[in-house]
């Protein structure tokens, strides 16, 4: 059994609006929930969920000149975690994309690449050395979070079974991560 005492599980944007029926649904997004819940039951020091938490007129919305439909507006059902995601293991929530004029794909930094979400400080404060990352969408927010975790110096692993992307084939996104030294890990190796 793996020692997870200096490890954190990061659940990226597993929210109603990214699941089937949501405003910006990831195909088969709900297909990760069983794997995510199984991962979260392991003895990680922390289980951290990131959450898009946008103001009503956020810059990423197509109604404001952005590229995405209105999604994950702070305080709405779409921004909530699904009821099928076990809440008990989650120890911390990092909200991102909270400023009207700036988006944030990564759980670590806003898209301006200068404004921190607080995730790196939280991990360092918890004495975390190793992160396991999963969630939605693999080819956007998960990849951005993983690459920033590597940049911040964490030993970083991704569990493909617990990720879904917008693109039907996850191969390109996973190859990009492996080239950066990210380990792809199977659910049954924990």
mmCIF file of C-alpha atoms in Angstrom:
data_model
loop_
_atom_site.group_PDB
_atom_site.id
_atom_site.type_symbol
_atom_site.label_atom_id
_atom_site.label_comp_id
_atom_site.label_asym_id
_atom_site.label_seq_id
_atom_site.Cartn_x
_atom_site.Cartn_y
_atom_site.Cartn_z
ATOM 1 C CA UNK A 1 0.000 0.000 0.000
ATOM 2 C CA UNK A 2 1.267 3.454 -0.935
ATOM 3 C CA UNK A 3 2.157 5.901 1.851
ATOM 4 C CA UNK A 4 -0.048 8.934 1.208
ATOM 5 C CA UNK A 5 0.820 10.876 4.370
ATOM 6 C CA UNK A 6 2.476 13.668 2.326
ATOM 7 C CA UNK A 7 0.093 13.376 -0.611
ATOM 8 C CA UNK A 8 -2.990 15.304 -1.692
ATOM 9 C CA UNK A 9 -5.752 14.308 -4.064
ATOM 10 C CA UNK A 10 -6.898 17.241 -6.211
ATOM 11 C CA UNK A 11 -10.371 16.950 -7.738
ATOM 12 C CA UNK A 12 -10.625 19.427 -10.600
ATOM 13 C CA UNK A 13 -13.989 21.069 -11.352
ATOM 14 C CA UNK A 14 -16.314 18.124 -10.750
ATOM 15 C CA UNK A 15 -19.398 20.350 -10.870
ATOM 16 C CA UNK A 16 -22.957 20.005 -12.135
ATOM 17 C CA UNK A 17 -22.448 22.305 -15.132
ATOM 18 C CA UNK A 18 -19.653 20.036 -16.426
ATOM 19 C CA UNK A 19 -21.750 16.867 -16.117
ATOM 20 C CA UNK A 20 -24.376 15.587 -18.597
ATOM 21 C CA UNK A 21 -27.282 18.029 -18.664
ATOM 22 C CA UNK A 22 -25.088 20.897 -17.477
ATOM 23 C CA UNK A 23 -24.403 24.146 -19.322
ATOM 24 C CA UNK A 24 -20.908 23.055 -20.423
ATOM 25 C CA UNK A 25 -21.150 19.278 -20.176
ATOM 26 C CA UNK A 26 -18.063 17.142 -20.694
ATOM 27 C CA UNK A 27 -19.023 13.988 -22.629
ATOM 28 C CA UNK A 28 -19.446 11.105 -20.160
ATOM 29 C CA UNK A 29 -18.310 13.443 -17.365
ATOM 30 C CA UNK A 30 -20.345 11.524 -14.815
ATOM 31 C CA UNK A 31 -18.434 8.385 -15.830
ATOM 32 C CA UNK A 32 -15.587 9.405 -13.501
ATOM 33 C CA UNK A 33 -17.586 9.652 -10.273
ATOM 34 C CA UNK A 34 -17.176 6.041 -9.145
ATOM 35 C CA UNK A 35 -13.400 6.186 -9.694
ATOM 36 C CA UNK A 36 -13.119 9.598 -7.999
ATOM 37 C CA UNK A 37 -15.059 8.409 -4.953
ATOM 38 C CA UNK A 38 -12.881 5.294 -4.747
ATOM 39 C CA UNK A 39 -9.713 7.436 -4.872
ATOM 40 C CA UNK A 40 -11.026 9.839 -2.227
ATOM 41 C CA UNK A 41 -11.477 6.958 0.234
ATOM 42 C CA UNK A 42 -7.705 6.459 0.417
ATOM 43 C CA UNK A 43 -5.734 8.028 3.254
ATOM 44 C CA UNK A 44 -4.519 11.194 1.513
ATOM 45 C CA UNK A 45 -3.398 13.939 3.887
ATOM 46 C CA UNK A 46 -5.803 16.254 2.035
ATOM 47 C CA UNK A 47 -8.523 15.961 -0.594
ATOM 48 C CA UNK A 48 -8.867 19.320 -2.333
ATOM 49 C CA UNK A 49 -11.677 20.141 -4.742
ATOM 50 C CA UNK A 50 -11.314 23.030 -7.188
ATOM 51 C CA UNK A 51 -14.479 24.811 -8.160
ATOM 52 C CA UNK A 52 -15.196 27.279 -10.963
ATOM 53 C CA UNK A 53 -17.009 30.083 -9.119
ATOM 54 C CA UNK A 54 -17.805 32.756 -11.679
ATOM 55 C CA UNK A 55 -19.575 36.097 -11.236
ATOM 56 C CA UNK A 56 -22.734 36.460 -13.391
ATOM 57 C CA UNK A 57 -21.001 38.518 -16.124
ATOM 58 C CA UNK A 58 -17.709 36.610 -16.235
ATOM 59 C CA UNK A 59 -15.303 37.346 -19.104
ATOM 60 C CA UNK A 60 -15.251 33.692 -20.239
ATOM 61 C CA UNK A 61 -18.965 33.701 -21.082
ATOM 62 C CA UNK A 62 -19.907 34.024 -24.752
ATOM 63 C CA UNK A 63 -22.443 36.699 -23.701
ATOM 64 C CA UNK A 64 -19.434 38.796 -22.592
ATOM 65 C CA UNK A 65 -17.221 38.082 -25.612
ATOM 66 C CA UNK A 66 -15.665 34.887 -24.200
ATOM 67 C CA UNK A 67 -15.703 31.380 -25.646
ATOM 68 C CA UNK A 68 -17.930 29.426 -23.221
ATOM 69 C CA UNK A 69 -21.653 29.423 -22.440
ATOM 70 C CA UNK A 70 -22.669 30.786 -19.035
ATOM 71 C CA UNK A 71 -21.576 28.149 -16.508
ATOM 72 C CA UNK A 72 -20.680 27.664 -12.838
ATOM 73 C CA UNK A 73 -22.100 30.992 -11.686
ATOM 74 C CA UNK A 74 -21.292 31.394 -7.988
ATOM 75 C CA UNK A 75 -24.029 30.090 -5.723
ATOM 76 C CA UNK A 76 -26.026 28.294 -8.440
ATOM 77 C CA UNK A 77 -26.857 24.610 -8.822
ATOM 78 C CA UNK A 78 -24.520 24.465 -11.840
ATOM 79 C CA UNK A 79 -21.560 25.526 -9.705
ATOM 80 C CA UNK A 80 -22.339 22.954 -6.996
ATOM 81 C CA UNK A 81 -20.663 19.585 -6.696
ATOM 82 C CA UNK A 82 -22.946 16.721 -7.747
ATOM 83 C CA UNK A 83 -24.717 14.805 -5.005
ATOM 84 C CA UNK A 84 -23.020 11.635 -6.237
ATOM 85 C CA UNK A 85 -19.584 13.038 -5.317
ATOM 86 C CA UNK A 86 -18.874 11.949 -1.757
ATOM 87 C CA UNK A 87 -18.419 15.173 0.243
ATOM 88 C CA UNK A 88 -16.914 13.656 3.400
ATOM 89 C CA UNK A 89 -13.382 13.120 2.104
ATOM 90 C CA UNK A 90 -13.072 16.714 0.767
ATOM 91 C CA UNK A 91 -10.977 18.690 3.256
ATOM 92 C CA UNK A 92 -10.534 21.946 1.293
ATOM 93 C CA UNK A 93 -12.169 23.820 -1.601
ATOM 94 C CA UNK A 94 -10.255 26.177 -3.903
ATOM 95 C CA UNK A 95 -12.505 28.497 -5.891
ATOM 96 C CA UNK A 96 -11.183 29.838 -9.173
ATOM 97 C CA UNK A 97 -12.314 32.184 -11.923
ATOM 98 C CA UNK A 98 -13.795 34.404 -9.233
ATOM 99 C CA UNK A 99 -12.815 37.732 -10.800
ATOM 100 C CA UNK A 100 -15.104 39.074 -13.529
ATOM 101 C CA UNK A 101 -12.230 40.153 -15.800
ATOM 102 C CA UNK A 102 -10.012 37.061 -15.478
ATOM 103 C CA UNK A 103 -10.505 33.341 -16.094
ATOM 104 C CA UNK A 104 -8.671 30.513 -14.394
ATOM 105 C CA UNK A 105 -8.263 27.072 -15.945
ATOM 106 C CA UNK A 106 -5.583 25.956 -13.488
ATOM 107 C CA UNK A 107 -6.301 25.239 -9.858
ATOM 108 C CA UNK A 108 -3.027 27.049 -9.076
ATOM 109 C CA UNK A 109 -3.020 30.274 -11.122
ATOM 110 C CA UNK A 110 -5.442 32.525 -12.958
ATOM 111 C CA UNK A 111 -4.941 32.709 -16.722
ATOM 112 C CA UNK A 112 -2.887 35.892 -16.285
ATOM 113 C CA UNK A 113 -0.234 33.452 -14.949
ATOM 114 C CA UNK A 114 0.469 35.815 -12.025
ATOM 115 C CA UNK A 115 -2.545 35.655 -9.689
ATOM 116 C CA UNK A 116 -2.519 32.699 -7.309
ATOM 117 C CA UNK A 117 -5.654 30.832 -6.274
ATOM 118 C CA UNK A 118 -3.988 29.875 -2.984
ATOM 119 C CA UNK A 119 -3.607 26.186 -3.837
ATOM 120 C CA UNK A 120 0.197 26.160 -3.818
ATOM 121 C CA UNK A 121 0.288 27.908 -0.428
ATOM 122 C CA UNK A 122 -2.253 25.454 0.968
ATOM 123 C CA UNK A 123 -0.234 22.439 -0.230
ATOM 124 C CA UNK A 124 3.017 23.849 1.134
ATOM 125 C CA UNK A 125 1.318 24.639 4.451
ATOM 126 C CA UNK A 126 0.175 21.007 4.656
ATOM 127 C CA UNK A 127 3.719 19.796 3.846
ATOM 128 C CA UNK A 128 2.523 18.052 0.670
ATOM 129 C CA UNK A 129 5.169 16.697 -1.726
ATOM 130 C CA UNK A 130 3.027 14.562 -4.026
ATOM 131 C CA UNK A 131 -0.290 15.259 -5.767
ATOM 132 C CA UNK A 132 -2.720 12.973 -7.564
ATOM 133 C CA UNK A 133 -4.987 14.892 -9.917
ATOM 134 C CA UNK A 134 -8.231 13.936 -11.636
ATOM 135 C CA UNK A 135 -11.437 15.575 -12.840
ATOM 136 C CA UNK A 136 -12.923 17.622 -15.685
ATOM 137 C CA UNK A 137 -12.076 18.521 -18.370
ATOM 138 C CA UNK A 138 -8.840 16.643 -19.005
ATOM 139 C CA UNK A 139 -7.822 18.765 -22.008
ATOM 140 C CA UNK A 140 -8.455 22.106 -20.273
ATOM 141 C CA UNK A 141 -8.570 22.579 -16.513
ATOM 142 C CA UNK A 142 -7.059 19.229 -15.524
ATOM 143 C CA UNK A 143 -4.078 19.692 -17.872
ATOM 144 C CA UNK A 144 -3.541 23.294 -16.730
ATOM 145 C CA UNK A 145 -3.626 22.206 -13.071
ATOM 146 C CA UNK A 146 -1.274 19.276 -13.673
ATOM 147 C CA UNK A 147 1.290 21.374 -15.554
ATOM 148 C CA UNK A 148 1.271 24.000 -12.798
ATOM 149 C CA UNK A 149 1.684 21.285 -10.141
ATOM 150 C CA UNK A 150 4.816 20.101 -11.965
ATOM 151 C CA UNK A 151 6.037 23.705 -12.282
ATOM 152 C CA UNK A 152 5.545 24.173 -8.522
ATOM 153 C CA UNK A 153 7.737 21.141 -7.856
ATOM 154 C CA UNK A 154 5.217 18.511 -6.795
ATOM 155 C CA UNK A 155 5.620 14.873 -7.763
ATOM 156 C CA UNK A 156 2.529 14.671 -9.925
ATOM 157 C CA UNK A 157 0.338 11.772 -10.994
ATOM 158 C CA UNK A 158 -2.876 11.595 -12.999
ATOM 159 C CA UNK A 159 -5.448 8.794 -12.903
ATOM 160 C CA UNK A 160 -6.878 8.646 -16.455
ATOM 161 C CA UNK A 161 -9.861 6.517 -15.308
ATOM 162 C CA UNK A 162 -10.937 9.474 -13.159
ATOM 163 C CA UNK A 163 -10.695 12.098 -15.950
ATOM 164 C CA UNK A 164 -12.762 12.980 -19.005
ATOM 165 C CA UNK A 165 -12.051 15.564 -21.667
ATOM 166 C CA UNK A 166 -13.885 17.522 -24.316
ATOM 167 C CA UNK A 167 -11.913 15.711 -27.030
ATOM 168 C CA UNK A 168 -13.163 12.137 -27.487
ATOM 169 C CA UNK A 169 -9.617 10.707 -27.455
ATOM 170 C CA UNK A 170 -7.595 11.574 -24.349
ATOM 171 C CA UNK A 171 -4.349 10.380 -25.954
ATOM 172 C CA UNK A 172 -2.950 13.784 -26.942
ATOM 173 C CA UNK A 173 -3.574 15.354 -23.528
ATOM 174 C CA UNK A 174 -2.076 12.362 -21.706
ATOM 175 C CA UNK A 175 1.016 12.311 -23.955
ATOM 176 C CA UNK A 176 1.535 16.028 -23.286
ATOM 177 C CA UNK A 177 1.452 15.357 -19.538
ATOM 178 C CA UNK A 178 3.806 12.368 -19.741
ATOM 179 C CA UNK A 179 6.337 14.502 -21.647
ATOM 180 C CA UNK A 180 6.405 16.803 -18.612
ATOM 181 C CA UNK A 181 7.274 13.917 -16.280
ATOM 182 C CA UNK A 182 3.751 13.246 -15.061
ATOM 183 C CA UNK A 183 3.061 9.639 -14.087
ATOM 184 C CA UNK A 184 -0.184 8.085 -15.315
ATOM 185 C CA UNK A 185 -1.451 5.797 -12.586
ATOM 186 C CA UNK A 186 -4.145 3.151 -12.529
ATOM 187 C CA UNK A 187 -6.871 3.326 -9.920
ATOM 188 C CA UNK A 188 -6.008 -0.123 -8.574
ATOM 189 C CA UNK A 189 -2.402 0.843 -7.735
ATOM 190 C CA UNK A 190 -3.364 2.855 -4.657
#
